[in-house]
Amino acid sequence: MTEIRDAAQASTLVSTLDLLRTRRSVPPMLLDAPGPTAEELDGWLAIAARVPDHGKLAPWRFLVIEGEARERVGAIIERTFLADFPEADDKRRAQERQRLTHAPVVVGVVSRAGPHVKIPEWEQVLSAGAVCMNLVVAANAAGYATAWLTEWFAYDRRVLDALGLDPAERIAGFIHIGRAKEVPSDRPRPDLAQIVTRL
Ligand SMILES: Cc1cc2nc3c(=O)[nH]c(=O)nc-3n(C[C@H](O)[C@H](O)[C@H](O)COP(=O)(O)O)c2cc1C
């Protein structure tokens, strides 16, 4: 029994490492339906919330944007964009309106980091980054592809207000999730010699 479990764990370990070694982002334009089932998505959100979290503050939360909600949020983005650039042509408007409509589901990860008597805010922010990455890894492990993006509207107070974020809340990322129509070639990765210091 122990041997079987060890073998199963070993093969899981290899595939996890392979996934981490080879995963790369797929831009929203190349993401397609079908999206995850509600059960699949809930499973990934539970995994995403299972991250190191100093003080057990859960200083993050999720916005699930799927189906028709993608167009509703797209309309908010377009409206905000037009307030600043009223001369924008139809093509540019459509680009803003369609920001979240390519992938079947987009999850906004909201950081709720703030001042705390014991836990530095920086550590709370880092935890939100870990949530994003766990979600990315979970979706990719299930055979989907992802893009972790922010773009200008993640920093625009008018858009954040419309999405229901409190003044102290921030977007850690919008995770676009779907089936890859194609996977772009990889980008250059950092040279370990440049980033590793052995003390
Ligand atoms: C917090 C965060 C925000 C990002 N926002 C954007 C963005 O707005 N636009 C963009 O083109 N890439 C953005 N990126 C980078 C993309 O995720 C990029 O495609 C990715 O770094 C590619 O690397 P990968 O193939 O290892 O996933 C962001 C990355 C992070 C971590």
Coordinates of C-alpha atoms and ligand atoms in Angstrom, one line a residue:
M1 CA 0.0 0.0 0.0
T2 CA 2.8 2.4 1.0
E3 CA 4.7 1.5 -2.2
I4 CA 1.6 2.2 -4.4
R5 CA 1.1 5.5 -2.6
D6 CA 4.8 6.4 -3.0
A7 CA 4.7 5.6 -6.7
A8 CA 1.5 7.7 -7.2
Q9 CA 3.1 10.6 -5.3
A10 CA 6.3 10.3 -7.4
S11 CA 4.3 10.4 -10.7
T12 CA 2.3 13.4 -9.4
L13 CA 5.5 15.1 -8.4
V14 CA 7.0 14.6 -11.9
S15 CA 3.9 16.0 -13.6
T16 CA 3.7 18.9 -11.2
L17 CA 7.3 19.8 -12.0
D18 CA 6.7 19.4 -15.7
L19 CA 3.8 21.7 -15.5
L20 CA 5.7 24.3 -13.6
R21 CA 8.7 23.9 -15.9
T22 CA 6.7 24.3 -19.1
R23 CA 3.6 26.5 -18.3
R24 CA 3.4 29.8 -20.0
S25 CA 0.7 32.4 -20.5
V26 CA -1.7 32.4 -23.4
P27 CA -3.1 35.8 -24.3
P28 CA -6.8 36.3 -23.9
M29 CA -7.3 36.5 -27.7
L30 CA -6.1 32.9 -27.9
L31 CA -8.4 31.6 -25.1
D32 CA -11.6 30.0 -26.1
A33 CA -14.7 28.1 -24.7
P34 CA -15.6 25.8 -23.1
G35 CA -14.8 27.3 -19.7
P36 CA -14.7 25.4 -16.5
T37 CA -17.8 24.0 -14.8
A38 CA -19.0 25.7 -11.7
E39 CA -17.6 22.8 -9.7
E40 CA -14.2 23.0 -11.4
L41 CA -14.0 26.7 -10.8
D42 CA -15.0 26.4 -7.2
G43 CA -12.3 23.7 -6.7
W44 CA -9.6 26.1 -8.2
L45 CA -10.8 29.0 -6.0
A46 CA -10.4 26.7 -2.9
I47 CA -6.9 25.8 -4.1
A48 CA -6.1 29.5 -4.8
A49 CA -7.2 30.4 -1.3
R50 CA -4.8 27.7 0.1
V51 CA -1.7 29.9 0.3
P52 CA 0.7 31.0 2.9
D53 CA -1.1 33.8 4.8
H54 CA 0.7 35.3 7.8
G55 CA -1.8 35.9 10.6
K56 CA -4.6 34.0 8.8
L57 CA -6.1 37.3 7.6
A58 CA -7.3 36.0 4.2
P59 CA -6.3 39.5 2.8
W60 CA -7.8 38.8 -0.6
R61 CA -11.1 37.9 -2.3
F62 CA -12.4 36.9 -5.7
L63 CA -14.5 38.5 -8.4
V64 CA -15.9 35.8 -10.8
I65 CA -16.7 37.4 -14.2
E66 CA -18.2 34.9 -16.6
G67 CA -21.1 34.7 -19.1
E68 CA -23.0 38.0 -19.5
A69 CA -21.1 39.6 -16.7
R70 CA -18.0 39.9 -19.0
E71 CA -20.0 42.2 -21.2
R72 CA -21.4 44.2 -18.3
V73 CA -17.9 44.8 -17.0
G74 CA -16.7 45.5 -20.5
A75 CA -19.3 48.2 -20.8
I76 CA -18.0 49.8 -17.6
I77 CA -14.4 49.7 -19.0
E78 CA -15.5 51.2 -22.3
R79 CA -17.6 54.0 -20.6
T80 CA -14.7 54.9 -18.4
F81 CA -12.3 54.9 -21.3
L82 CA -14.6 57.1 -23.4
A83 CA -14.9 59.7 -20.5
D84 CA -11.1 60.2 -21.0
F85 CA -10.9 59.7 -24.7
P86 CA -14.2 60.8 -26.2
E87 CA -12.7 60.9 -29.7
A88 CA -11.8 57.2 -29.7
D89 CA -12.8 55.4 -32.9
D90 CA -15.1 52.4 -33.1
K91 CA -12.1 50.0 -33.3
R92 CA -10.6 51.4 -30.1
R93 CA -13.9 51.4 -28.3
A94 CA -14.5 47.7 -29.2
Q95 CA -11.0 46.9 -27.9
E96 CA -11.9 48.3 -24.5
R97 CA -15.4 46.8 -24.5
Q98 CA -13.9 43.4 -25.2
R99 CA -11.2 43.4 -22.6
L100 CA -12.8 40.6 -20.6
T101 CA -14.8 38.8 -23.3
H102 CA -12.2 36.6 -25.0
A103 CA -11.8 34.0 -22.2
P104 CA -14.9 32.2 -21.0
V105 CA -14.1 33.2 -17.4
V106 CA -12.0 35.9 -15.8
V107 CA -11.3 35.9 -12.1
G108 CA -10.4 39.2 -10.5
V109 CA -8.1 38.6 -7.4
V110 CA -8.7 41.5 -5.0
S111 CA -6.0 42.3 -2.4
R112 CA -7.5 43.5 0.9
A113 CA -4.0 44.2 2.4
G114 CA -3.9 47.0 4.9
P115 CA -2.2 48.3 8.1
H116 CA -2.2 45.7 10.8
V117 CA -0.7 45.7 14.3
K118 CA 1.4 42.6 13.6
I119 CA 1.4 41.6 10.0
P120 CA 3.2 43.8 7.6
E121 CA 1.1 45.0 4.7
W122 CA 3.8 43.9 2.3
E123 CA 3.3 40.3 3.4
Q124 CA -0.4 40.5 2.8
V125 CA 0.2 41.8 -0.7
L126 CA 2.6 38.9 -1.4
S127 CA -0.1 36.5 -0.2
A128 CA -2.4 37.9 -2.9
G129 CA 0.2 37.3 -5.5
A130 CA 0.5 33.7 -4.3
V131 CA -3.3 33.4 -4.7
C132 CA -3.1 34.5 -8.3
M133 CA -0.3 32.0 -9.0
N134 CA -2.1 29.1 -7.3
L135 CA -5.1 29.8 -9.4
V136 CA -3.0 29.9 -12.6
V137 CA -1.3 26.6 -11.7
A138 CA -4.6 24.9 -10.7
A139 CA -6.3 25.9 -14.0
N140 CA -3.3 24.8 -16.1
A141 CA -3.1 21.5 -14.2
A142 CA -6.7 20.9 -15.2
G143 CA -5.8 21.4 -18.9
Y144 CA -6.8 25.0 -19.3
A145 CA -4.6 28.0 -20.2
T146 CA -4.4 31.3 -18.4
A147 CA -3.2 34.9 -18.6
W148 CA -2.6 37.0 -15.5
L149 CA -3.2 40.6 -16.5
T150 CA -4.0 43.9 -14.9
E151 CA -4.1 46.7 -17.6
W152 CA -5.1 50.3 -17.0
F153 CA -8.6 49.6 -15.7
A154 CA -7.2 47.6 -12.7
Y155 CA -5.8 50.9 -11.4
D156 CA -8.7 53.2 -12.3
R157 CA -10.8 54.2 -9.3
R158 CA -13.9 54.7 -11.3
V159 CA -13.8 51.1 -12.6
L160 CA -12.9 49.8 -9.2
D161 CA -15.8 51.6 -7.6
A162 CA -18.2 50.1 -10.2
L163 CA -16.8 46.6 -9.4
G164 CA -17.5 47.2 -5.7
L165 CA -14.0 47.5 -4.4
D166 CA -13.5 49.4 -1.2
P167 CA -11.1 52.3 -1.3
A168 CA -8.3 50.3 0.3
E169 CA -8.8 47.3 -2.0
R170 CA -6.7 46.7 -5.1
I171 CA -6.6 44.3 -8.0
A172 CA -3.8 41.8 -7.8
G173 CA -4.7 40.5 -11.2
F174 CA -7.4 39.4 -13.6
I175 CA -6.8 35.8 -14.4
H176 CA -8.2 35.0 -17.8
I177 CA -9.0 31.3 -18.1
G178 CA -10.0 29.2 -21.1
R179 CA -8.9 26.6 -23.6
A180 CA -5.8 27.5 -25.7
K181 CA -6.5 27.9 -29.4
E182 CA -2.8 27.8 -29.7
V183 CA 0.1 28.2 -27.4
P184 CA 2.6 30.9 -28.3
S185 CA 6.3 30.0 -28.3
D186 CA 8.0 30.5 -25.0
R187 CA 9.7 33.8 -24.0
P188 CA 13.3 34.0 -22.8
R189 CA 13.6 33.1 -19.1
P190 CA 15.9 34.6 -16.6
D191 CA 19.5 33.4 -16.6
L192 CA 20.0 31.9 -13.1
A193 CA 23.6 33.1 -13.0
Q194 CA 22.2 36.7 -13.0
I195 CA 19.7 36.2 -10.2
V196 CA 21.1 33.6 -7.8
T197 CA 23.5 34.5 -5.1
R198 CA 24.9 31.7 -3.0
L199 CA 25.9 32.9 0.5
Ligands
LIG1 C1 0.7 41.4 -11.5 C2 0.9 41.2 -12.9 C3 0.2 42.0 -13.8 C4 0.4 41.9 -15.2 N1 -0.3 42.7 -16.0 C5 0.0 42.6 -17.3 C6 -0.7 43.5 -18.2 O1 -1.5 44.3 -17.8 N2 -0.4 43.4 -19.6 C7 0.5 42.5 -20.0 O2 0.7 42.4 -21.3 N3 1.1 41.6 -19.2 C8 0.9 41.7 -17.9 N4 1.5 40.8 -17.0 C9 2.5 39.9 -17.6 C10 1.7 38.7 -18.2 O3 1.2 37.9 -17.2 C11 2.7 38.0 -19.1 O4 2.1 37.6 -20.2 C12 3.5 36.9 -18.4 O5 4.5 37.5 -17.6 C13 4.1 36.0 -19.3 O6 4.9 35.1 -18.6 P1 4.5 33.5 -18.4 O7 4.4 33.0 -19.8 O8 5.5 33.0 -17.6 O9 3.1 33.5 -17.7 C14 1.3 40.9 -15.7 C15 2.0 40.1 -14.8 C16 1.8 40.2 -13.4 C17 2.5 39.3 -12.5

